[in-house]
Short mmCIF file of N, CA and C in Angstrom, two decimals:
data_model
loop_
_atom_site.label_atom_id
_atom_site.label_comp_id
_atom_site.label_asym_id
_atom_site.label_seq_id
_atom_site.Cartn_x
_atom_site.Cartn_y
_atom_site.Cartn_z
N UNK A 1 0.84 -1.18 0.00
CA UNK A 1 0.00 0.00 0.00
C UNK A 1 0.89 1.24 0.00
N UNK A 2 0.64 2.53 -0.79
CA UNK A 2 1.02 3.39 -0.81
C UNK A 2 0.60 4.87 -0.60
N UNK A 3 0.92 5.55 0.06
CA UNK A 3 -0.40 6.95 0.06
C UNK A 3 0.92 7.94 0.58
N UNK A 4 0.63 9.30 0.42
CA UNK A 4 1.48 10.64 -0.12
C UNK A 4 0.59 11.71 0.44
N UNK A 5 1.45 12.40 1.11
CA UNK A 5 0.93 13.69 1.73
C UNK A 5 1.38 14.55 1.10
N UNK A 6 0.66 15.22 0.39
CA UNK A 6 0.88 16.30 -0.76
C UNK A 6 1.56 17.62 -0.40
N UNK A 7 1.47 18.00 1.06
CA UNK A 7 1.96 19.14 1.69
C UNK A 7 3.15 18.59 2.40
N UNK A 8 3.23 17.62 2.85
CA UNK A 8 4.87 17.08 3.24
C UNK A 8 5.75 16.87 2.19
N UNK A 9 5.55 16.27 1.00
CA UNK A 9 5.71 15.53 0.12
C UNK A 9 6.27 13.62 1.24
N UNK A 10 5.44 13.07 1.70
CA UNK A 10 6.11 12.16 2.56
C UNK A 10 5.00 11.17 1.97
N UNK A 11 6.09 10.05 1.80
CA UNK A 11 5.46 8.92 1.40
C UNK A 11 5.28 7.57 2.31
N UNK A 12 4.03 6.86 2.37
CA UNK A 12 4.12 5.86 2.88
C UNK A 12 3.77 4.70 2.61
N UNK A 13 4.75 3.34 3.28
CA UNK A 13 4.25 2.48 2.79
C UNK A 13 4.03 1.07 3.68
N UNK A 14 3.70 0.00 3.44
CA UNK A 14 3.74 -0.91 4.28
C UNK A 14 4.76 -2.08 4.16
N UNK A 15 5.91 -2.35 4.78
CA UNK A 15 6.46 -3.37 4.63
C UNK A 15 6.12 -4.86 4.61
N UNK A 16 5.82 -5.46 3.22
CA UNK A 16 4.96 -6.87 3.55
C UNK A 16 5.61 -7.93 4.46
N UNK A 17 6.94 -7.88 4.69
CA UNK A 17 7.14 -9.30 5.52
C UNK A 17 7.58 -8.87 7.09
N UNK A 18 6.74 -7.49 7.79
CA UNK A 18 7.34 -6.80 8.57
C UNK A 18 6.67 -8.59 10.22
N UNK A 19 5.82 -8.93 9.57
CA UNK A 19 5.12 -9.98 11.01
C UNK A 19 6.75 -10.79 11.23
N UNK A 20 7.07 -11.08 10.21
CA UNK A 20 8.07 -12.30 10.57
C UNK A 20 9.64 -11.65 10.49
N UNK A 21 10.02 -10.48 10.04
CA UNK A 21 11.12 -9.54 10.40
C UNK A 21 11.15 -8.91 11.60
N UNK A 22 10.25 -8.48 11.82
CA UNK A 22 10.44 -7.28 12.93
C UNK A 22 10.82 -8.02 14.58
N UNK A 23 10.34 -9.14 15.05
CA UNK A 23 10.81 -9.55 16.17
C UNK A 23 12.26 -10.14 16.08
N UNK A 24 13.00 -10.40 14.86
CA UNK A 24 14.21 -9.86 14.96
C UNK A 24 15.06 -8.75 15.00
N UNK A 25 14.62 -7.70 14.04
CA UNK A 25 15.10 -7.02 14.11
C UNK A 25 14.38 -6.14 15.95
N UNK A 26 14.15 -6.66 16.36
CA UNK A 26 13.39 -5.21 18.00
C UNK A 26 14.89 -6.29 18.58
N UNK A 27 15.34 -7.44 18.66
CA UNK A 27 16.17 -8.10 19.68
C UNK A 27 17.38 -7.63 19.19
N UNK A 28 17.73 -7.18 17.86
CA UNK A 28 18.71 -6.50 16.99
C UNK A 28 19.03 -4.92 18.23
N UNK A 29 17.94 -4.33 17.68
CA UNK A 29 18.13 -3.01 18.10
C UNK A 29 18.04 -2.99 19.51
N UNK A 30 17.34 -3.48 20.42
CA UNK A 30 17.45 -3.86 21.62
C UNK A 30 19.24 -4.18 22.62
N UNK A 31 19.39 -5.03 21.33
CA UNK A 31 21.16 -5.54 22.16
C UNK A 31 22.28 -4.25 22.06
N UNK A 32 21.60 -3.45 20.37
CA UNK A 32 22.55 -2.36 20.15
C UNK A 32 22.53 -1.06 20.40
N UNK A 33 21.07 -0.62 20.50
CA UNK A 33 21.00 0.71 20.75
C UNK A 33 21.39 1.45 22.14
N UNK A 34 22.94 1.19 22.35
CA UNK A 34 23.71 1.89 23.47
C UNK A 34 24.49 3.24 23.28
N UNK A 35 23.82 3.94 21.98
CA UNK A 35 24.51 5.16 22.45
C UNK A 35 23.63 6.56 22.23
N UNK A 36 23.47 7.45 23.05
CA UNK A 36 22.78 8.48 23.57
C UNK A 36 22.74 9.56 22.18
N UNK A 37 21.68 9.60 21.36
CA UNK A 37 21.73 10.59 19.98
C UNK A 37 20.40 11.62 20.18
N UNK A 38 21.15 12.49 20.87
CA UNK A 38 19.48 13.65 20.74
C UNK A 38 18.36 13.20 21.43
N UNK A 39 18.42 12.52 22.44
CA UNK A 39 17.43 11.92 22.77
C UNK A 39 16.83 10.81 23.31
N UNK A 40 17.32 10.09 22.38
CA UNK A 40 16.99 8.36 22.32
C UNK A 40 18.17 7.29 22.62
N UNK A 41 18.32 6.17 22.31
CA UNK A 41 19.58 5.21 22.10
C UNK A 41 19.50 4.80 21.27
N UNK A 42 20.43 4.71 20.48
CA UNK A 42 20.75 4.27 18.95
C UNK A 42 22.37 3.60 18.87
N UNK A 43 21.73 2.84 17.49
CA UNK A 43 23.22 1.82 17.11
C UNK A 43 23.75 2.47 16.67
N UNK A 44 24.91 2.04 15.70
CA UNK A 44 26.09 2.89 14.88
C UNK A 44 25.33 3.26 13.86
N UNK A 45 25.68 4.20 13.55
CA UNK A 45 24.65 5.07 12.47
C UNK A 45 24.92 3.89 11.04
N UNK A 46 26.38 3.46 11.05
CA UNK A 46 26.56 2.19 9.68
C UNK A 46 26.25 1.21 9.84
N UNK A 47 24.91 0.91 10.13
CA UNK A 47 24.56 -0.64 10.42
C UNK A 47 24.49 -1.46 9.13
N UNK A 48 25.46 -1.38 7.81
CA UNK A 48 25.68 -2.17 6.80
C UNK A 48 25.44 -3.45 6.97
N UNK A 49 26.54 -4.20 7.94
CA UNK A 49 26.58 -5.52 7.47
C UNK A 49 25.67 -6.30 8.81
N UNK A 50 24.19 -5.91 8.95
CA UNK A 50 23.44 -6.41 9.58
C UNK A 50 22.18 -6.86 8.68
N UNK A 51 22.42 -8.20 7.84
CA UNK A 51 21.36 -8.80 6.99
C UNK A 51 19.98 -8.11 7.44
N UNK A 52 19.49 -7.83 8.64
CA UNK A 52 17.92 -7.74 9.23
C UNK A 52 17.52 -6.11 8.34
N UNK A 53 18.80 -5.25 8.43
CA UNK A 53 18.66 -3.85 8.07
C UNK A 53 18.55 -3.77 6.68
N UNK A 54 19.99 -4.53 6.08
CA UNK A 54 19.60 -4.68 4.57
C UNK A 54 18.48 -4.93 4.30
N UNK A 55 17.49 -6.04 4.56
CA UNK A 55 16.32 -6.21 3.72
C UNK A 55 15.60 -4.79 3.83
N UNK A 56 15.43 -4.08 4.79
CA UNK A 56 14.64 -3.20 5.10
C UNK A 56 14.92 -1.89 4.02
N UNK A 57 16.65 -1.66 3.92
CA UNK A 57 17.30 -0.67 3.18
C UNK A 57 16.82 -1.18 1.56
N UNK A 58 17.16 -2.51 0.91
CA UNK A 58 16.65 -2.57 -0.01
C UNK A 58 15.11 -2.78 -0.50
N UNK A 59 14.47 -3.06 0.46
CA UNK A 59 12.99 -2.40 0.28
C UNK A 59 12.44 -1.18 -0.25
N UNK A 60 13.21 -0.32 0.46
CA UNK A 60 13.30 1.43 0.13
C UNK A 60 13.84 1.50 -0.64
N UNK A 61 14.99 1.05 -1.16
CA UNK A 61 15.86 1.13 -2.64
C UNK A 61 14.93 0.51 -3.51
N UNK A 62 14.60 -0.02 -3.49
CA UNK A 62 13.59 -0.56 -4.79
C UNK A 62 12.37 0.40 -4.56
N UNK A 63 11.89 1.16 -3.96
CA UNK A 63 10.69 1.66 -4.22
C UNK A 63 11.18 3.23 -4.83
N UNK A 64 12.67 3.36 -4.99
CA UNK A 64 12.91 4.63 -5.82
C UNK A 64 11.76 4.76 -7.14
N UNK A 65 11.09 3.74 -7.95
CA UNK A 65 10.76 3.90 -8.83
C UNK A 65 10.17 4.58 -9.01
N UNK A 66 9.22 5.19 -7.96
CA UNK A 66 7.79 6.04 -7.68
C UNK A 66 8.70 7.25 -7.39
N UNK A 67 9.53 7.39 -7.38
CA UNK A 67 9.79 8.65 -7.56
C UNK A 67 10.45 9.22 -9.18
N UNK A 68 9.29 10.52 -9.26
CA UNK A 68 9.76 10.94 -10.78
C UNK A 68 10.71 11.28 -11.61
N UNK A 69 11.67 11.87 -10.55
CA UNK A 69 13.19 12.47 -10.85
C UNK A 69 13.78 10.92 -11.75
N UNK A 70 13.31 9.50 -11.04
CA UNK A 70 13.96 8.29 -11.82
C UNK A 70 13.25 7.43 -12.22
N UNK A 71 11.80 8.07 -13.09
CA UNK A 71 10.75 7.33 -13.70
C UNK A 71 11.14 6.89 -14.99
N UNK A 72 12.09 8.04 -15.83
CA UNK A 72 12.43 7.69 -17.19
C UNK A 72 13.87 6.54 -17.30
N UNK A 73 13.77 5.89 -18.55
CA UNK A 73 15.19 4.93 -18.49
C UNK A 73 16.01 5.44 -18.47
N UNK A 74 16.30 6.61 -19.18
CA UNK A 74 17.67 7.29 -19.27
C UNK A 74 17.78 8.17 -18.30
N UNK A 75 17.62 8.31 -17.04
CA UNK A 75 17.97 8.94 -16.00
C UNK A 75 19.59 8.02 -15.55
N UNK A 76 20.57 8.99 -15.75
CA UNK A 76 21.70 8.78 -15.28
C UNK A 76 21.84 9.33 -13.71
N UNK A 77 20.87 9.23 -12.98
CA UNK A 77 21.33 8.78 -11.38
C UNK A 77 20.53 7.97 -10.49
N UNK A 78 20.90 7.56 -9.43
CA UNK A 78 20.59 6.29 -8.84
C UNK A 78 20.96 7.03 -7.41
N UNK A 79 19.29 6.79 -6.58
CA UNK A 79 19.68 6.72 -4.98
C UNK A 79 20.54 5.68 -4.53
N UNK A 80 21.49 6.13 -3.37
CA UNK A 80 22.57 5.26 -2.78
C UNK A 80 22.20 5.64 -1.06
N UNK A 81 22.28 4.42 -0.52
CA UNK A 81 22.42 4.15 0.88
C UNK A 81 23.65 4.67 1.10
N UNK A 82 23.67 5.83 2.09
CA UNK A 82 24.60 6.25 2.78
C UNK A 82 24.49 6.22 4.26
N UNK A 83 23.88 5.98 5.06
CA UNK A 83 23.38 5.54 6.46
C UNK A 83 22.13 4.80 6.51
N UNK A 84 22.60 3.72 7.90
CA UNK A 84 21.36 3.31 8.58
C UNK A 84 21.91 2.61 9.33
N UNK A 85 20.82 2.98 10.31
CA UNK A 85 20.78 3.15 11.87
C UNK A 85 19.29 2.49 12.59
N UNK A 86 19.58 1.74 13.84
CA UNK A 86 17.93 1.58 14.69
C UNK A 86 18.42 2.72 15.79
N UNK A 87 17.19 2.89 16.50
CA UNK A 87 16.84 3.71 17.44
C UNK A 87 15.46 2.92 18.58
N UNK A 88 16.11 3.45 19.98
CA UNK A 88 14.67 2.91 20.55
C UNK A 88 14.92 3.93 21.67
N UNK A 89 13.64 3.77 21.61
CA UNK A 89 12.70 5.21 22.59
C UNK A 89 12.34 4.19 24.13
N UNK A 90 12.32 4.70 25.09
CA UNK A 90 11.82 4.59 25.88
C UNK A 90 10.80 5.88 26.88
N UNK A 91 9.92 5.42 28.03
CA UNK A 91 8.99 6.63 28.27
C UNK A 91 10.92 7.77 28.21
N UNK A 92 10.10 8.93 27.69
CA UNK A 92 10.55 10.26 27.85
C UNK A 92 11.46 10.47 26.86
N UNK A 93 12.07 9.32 26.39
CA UNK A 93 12.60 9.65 25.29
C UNK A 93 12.28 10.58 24.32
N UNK A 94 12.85 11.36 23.55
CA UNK A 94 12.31 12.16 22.36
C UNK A 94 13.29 12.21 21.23
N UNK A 95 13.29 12.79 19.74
CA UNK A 95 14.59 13.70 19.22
C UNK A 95 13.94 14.52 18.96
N UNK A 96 15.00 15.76 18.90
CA UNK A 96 14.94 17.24 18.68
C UNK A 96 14.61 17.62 17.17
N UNK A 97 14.29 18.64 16.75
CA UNK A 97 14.30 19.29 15.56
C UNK A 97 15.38 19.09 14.84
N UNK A 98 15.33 18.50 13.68
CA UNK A 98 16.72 17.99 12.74
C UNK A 98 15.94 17.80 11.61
N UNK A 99 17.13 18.02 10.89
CA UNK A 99 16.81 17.59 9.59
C UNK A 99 18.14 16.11 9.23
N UNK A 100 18.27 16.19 7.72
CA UNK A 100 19.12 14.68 7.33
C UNK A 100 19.76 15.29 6.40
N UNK A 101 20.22 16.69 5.95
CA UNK A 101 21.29 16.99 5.05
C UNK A 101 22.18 16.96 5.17
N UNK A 102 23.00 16.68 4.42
CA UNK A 102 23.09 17.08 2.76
C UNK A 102 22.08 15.73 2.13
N UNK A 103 21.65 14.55 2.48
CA UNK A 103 21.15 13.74 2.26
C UNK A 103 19.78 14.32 1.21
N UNK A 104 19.43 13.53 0.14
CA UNK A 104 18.40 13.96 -0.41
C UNK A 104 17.53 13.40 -0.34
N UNK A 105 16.96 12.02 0.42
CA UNK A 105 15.59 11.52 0.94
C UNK A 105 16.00 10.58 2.50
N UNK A 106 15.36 10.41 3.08
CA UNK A 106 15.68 9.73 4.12
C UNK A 106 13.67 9.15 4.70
N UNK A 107 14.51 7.76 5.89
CA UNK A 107 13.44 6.96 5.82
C UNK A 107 13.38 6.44 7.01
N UNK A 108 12.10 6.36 7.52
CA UNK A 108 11.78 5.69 9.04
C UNK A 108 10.66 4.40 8.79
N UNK A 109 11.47 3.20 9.20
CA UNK A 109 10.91 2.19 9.66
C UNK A 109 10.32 1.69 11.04
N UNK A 110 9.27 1.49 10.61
CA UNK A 110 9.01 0.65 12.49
C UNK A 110 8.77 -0.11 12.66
N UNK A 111 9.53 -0.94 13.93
CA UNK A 111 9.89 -2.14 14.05
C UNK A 111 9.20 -2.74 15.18
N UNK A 112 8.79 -1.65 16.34
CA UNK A 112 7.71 -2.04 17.61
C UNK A 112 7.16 -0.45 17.90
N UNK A 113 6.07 -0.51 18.05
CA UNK A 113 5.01 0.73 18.19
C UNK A 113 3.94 0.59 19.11
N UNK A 114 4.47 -0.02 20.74
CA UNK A 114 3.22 -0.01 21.45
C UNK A 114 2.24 1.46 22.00
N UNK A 115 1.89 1.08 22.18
CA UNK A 115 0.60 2.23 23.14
C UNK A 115 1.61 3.11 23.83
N UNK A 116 0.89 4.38 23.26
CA UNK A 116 1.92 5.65 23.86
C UNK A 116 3.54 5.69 22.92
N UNK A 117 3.53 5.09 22.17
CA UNK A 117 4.31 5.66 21.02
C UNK A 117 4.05 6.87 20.59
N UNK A 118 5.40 7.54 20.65
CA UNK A 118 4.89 9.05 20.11
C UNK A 118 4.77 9.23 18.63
N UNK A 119 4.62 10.56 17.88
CA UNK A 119 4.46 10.06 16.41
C UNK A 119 5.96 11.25 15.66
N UNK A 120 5.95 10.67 14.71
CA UNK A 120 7.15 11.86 13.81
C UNK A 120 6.32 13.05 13.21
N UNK A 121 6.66 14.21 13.40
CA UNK A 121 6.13 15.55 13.47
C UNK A 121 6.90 16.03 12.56
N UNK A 122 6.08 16.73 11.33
CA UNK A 122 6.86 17.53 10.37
C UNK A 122 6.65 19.35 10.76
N UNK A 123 7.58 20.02 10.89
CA UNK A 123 7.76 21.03 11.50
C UNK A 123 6.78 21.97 10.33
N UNK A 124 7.06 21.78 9.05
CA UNK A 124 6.12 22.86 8.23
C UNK A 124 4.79 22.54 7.85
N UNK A 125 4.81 21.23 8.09
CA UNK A 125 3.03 21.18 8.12
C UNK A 125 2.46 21.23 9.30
N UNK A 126 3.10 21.24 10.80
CA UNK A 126 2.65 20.16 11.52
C UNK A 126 1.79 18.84 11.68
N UNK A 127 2.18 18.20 10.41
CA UNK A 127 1.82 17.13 10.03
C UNK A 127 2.18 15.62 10.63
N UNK A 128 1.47 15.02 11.63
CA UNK A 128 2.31 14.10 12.61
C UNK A 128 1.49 12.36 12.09
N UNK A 129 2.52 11.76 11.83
CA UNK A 129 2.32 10.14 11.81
C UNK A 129 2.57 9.49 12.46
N UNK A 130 1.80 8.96 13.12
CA UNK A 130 1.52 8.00 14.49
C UNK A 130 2.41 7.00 13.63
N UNK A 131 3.24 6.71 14.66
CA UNK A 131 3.99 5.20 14.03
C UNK A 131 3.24 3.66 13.87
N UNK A 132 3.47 2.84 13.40
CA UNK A 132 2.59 1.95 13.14
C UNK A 132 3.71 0.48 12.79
N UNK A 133 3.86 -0.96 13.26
CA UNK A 133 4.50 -1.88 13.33
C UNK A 133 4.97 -2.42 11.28
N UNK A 134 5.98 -1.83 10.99
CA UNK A 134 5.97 -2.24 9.57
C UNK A 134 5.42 -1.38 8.75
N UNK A 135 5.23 -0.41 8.77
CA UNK A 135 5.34 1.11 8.26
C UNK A 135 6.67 1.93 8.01
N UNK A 136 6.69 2.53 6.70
CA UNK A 136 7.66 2.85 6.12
C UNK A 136 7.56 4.04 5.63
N UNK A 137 8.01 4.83 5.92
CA UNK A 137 8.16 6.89 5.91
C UNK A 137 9.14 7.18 5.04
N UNK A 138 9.02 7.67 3.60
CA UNK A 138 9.86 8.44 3.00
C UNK A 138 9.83 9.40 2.86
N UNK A 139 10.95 10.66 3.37
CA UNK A 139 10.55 11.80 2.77
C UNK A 139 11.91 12.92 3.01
N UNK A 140 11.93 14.27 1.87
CA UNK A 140 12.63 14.83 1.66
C UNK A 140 13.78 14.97 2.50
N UNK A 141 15.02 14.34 2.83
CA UNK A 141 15.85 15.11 3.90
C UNK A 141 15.87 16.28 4.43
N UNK A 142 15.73 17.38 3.82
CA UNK A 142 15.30 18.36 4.33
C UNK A 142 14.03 19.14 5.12
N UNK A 143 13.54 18.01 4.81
CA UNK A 143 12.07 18.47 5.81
C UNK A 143 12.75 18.72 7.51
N UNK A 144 12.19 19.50 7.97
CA UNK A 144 13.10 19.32 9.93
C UNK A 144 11.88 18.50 10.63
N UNK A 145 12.02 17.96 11.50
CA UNK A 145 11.01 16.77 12.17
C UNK A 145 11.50 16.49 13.42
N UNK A 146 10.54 16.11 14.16
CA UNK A 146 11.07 15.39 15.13
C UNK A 146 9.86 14.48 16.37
N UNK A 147 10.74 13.98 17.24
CA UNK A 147 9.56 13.00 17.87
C UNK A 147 9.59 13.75 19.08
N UNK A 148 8.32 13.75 20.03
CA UNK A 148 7.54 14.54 21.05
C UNK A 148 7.98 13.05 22.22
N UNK A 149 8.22 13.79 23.38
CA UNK A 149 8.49 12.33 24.23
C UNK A 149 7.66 11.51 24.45
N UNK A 150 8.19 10.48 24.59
CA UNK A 150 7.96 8.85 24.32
C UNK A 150 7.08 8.87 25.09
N UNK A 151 5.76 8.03 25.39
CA UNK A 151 4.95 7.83 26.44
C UNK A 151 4.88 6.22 26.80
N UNK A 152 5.86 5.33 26.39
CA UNK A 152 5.89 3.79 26.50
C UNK A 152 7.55 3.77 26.02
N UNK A 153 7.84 2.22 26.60
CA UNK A 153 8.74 1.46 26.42
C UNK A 153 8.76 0.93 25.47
N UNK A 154 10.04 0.87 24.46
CA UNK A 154 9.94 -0.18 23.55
C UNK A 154 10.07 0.37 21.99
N UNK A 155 9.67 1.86 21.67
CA UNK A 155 9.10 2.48 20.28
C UNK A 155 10.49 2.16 19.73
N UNK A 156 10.58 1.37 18.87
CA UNK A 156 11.66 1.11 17.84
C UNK A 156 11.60 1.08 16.38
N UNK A 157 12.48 1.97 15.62
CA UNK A 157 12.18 2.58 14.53
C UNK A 157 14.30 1.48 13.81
N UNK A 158 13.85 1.98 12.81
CA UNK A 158 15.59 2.15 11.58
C UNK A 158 15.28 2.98 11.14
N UNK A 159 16.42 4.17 11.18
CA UNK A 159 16.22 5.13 9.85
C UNK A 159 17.33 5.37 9.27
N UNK A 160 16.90 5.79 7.74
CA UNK A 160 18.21 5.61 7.10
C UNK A 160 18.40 6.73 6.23
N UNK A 161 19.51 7.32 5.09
CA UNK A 161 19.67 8.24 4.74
C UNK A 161 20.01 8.07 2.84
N UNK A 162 19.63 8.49 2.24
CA UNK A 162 19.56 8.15 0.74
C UNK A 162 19.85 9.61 0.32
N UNK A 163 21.14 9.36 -0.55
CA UNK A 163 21.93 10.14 -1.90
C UNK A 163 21.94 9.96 -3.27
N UNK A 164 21.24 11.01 -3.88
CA UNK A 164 21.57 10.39 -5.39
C UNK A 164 23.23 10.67 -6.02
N UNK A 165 23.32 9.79 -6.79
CA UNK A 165 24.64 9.56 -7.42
C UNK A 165 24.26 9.37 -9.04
N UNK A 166 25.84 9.43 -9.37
CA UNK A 166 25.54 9.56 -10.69
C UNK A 166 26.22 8.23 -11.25
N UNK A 167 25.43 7.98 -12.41
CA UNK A 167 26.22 6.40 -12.43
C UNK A 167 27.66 6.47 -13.69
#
């Protein structure tokens, strides 16, 4: 499923194999997210060679298609994974107002979203998306955003950072 907020430009989608991924990846981010980023605890921002993240990163890499800038064949550039990272919230947790530049799209996955999960807040719409288990957020790096503190244990997201390149 796909649907687009016309005033964010933020896209969303549903990850189909998120039932049988995601309770690995929450014991993933769970063992790693030991270091203090704005807020929250988070892994190494290069979580490359963690198979659970890849699937998730090339999920989002394959859904470049829907975007128009690389609808035609002869488009000589190609989004590239340049970060990704999990994060987990606990009560009070929050992050601050940020953006993801120089990056030109970036993306939030969620991986556990109980009750009292807070939601991601876009600063120029105030446009806020309740997180949701296997839900997938694309949108402009430059948008500034951020999460309102945590009201539960557990809110675990990946987010990652996408560059176009030229091939």
């Amino acid at each position: 499923m796909f649907t687009i907020s016309q005033k964010t430009q933020v896209y969303t989608y549903e990850y189909p194999y998120a039932k049988s991924l995601n309770p690995k990846l929450h014991r993933i981010i769970f063992e790693k997210a030991v270091n203090e980023n704005m807020g929250a605890a988070m892994t190494d921002w290069n979580c490359f060679n963690i198979k659970e993240f890849e699937l998730i990163s090339n999920y989002v890499l394959n859904l470049q298609k829907e975007y128009a800038l690389l609808s035609s064949p002869t488009c000589s550039w190609y989004l590239e994974l340049k970060e990704i990272w999990g994060q987990l919230y606990n009560k009070g947790d929050y992050q601050v107002s940020h953006n993801h530049l120089p990056n030109h799209w970036s993306f939030v996955y969620y991986v556990n979203t109980p009750r009292g999960s807070s939601p991601l807040v876009f600063e120029s719409s105030g446009k806020k998306f309740r997180p949701k288990a296997g839900q997938v957020i694309i949108f402009p790096a430059w948008l500034m955003h951020y999460v309102p503190s945590n009201k539960c244990e557990g809110r675990m997201m990946i987010g990652g950072n996408l560059a176009y390149k030229e091939r």
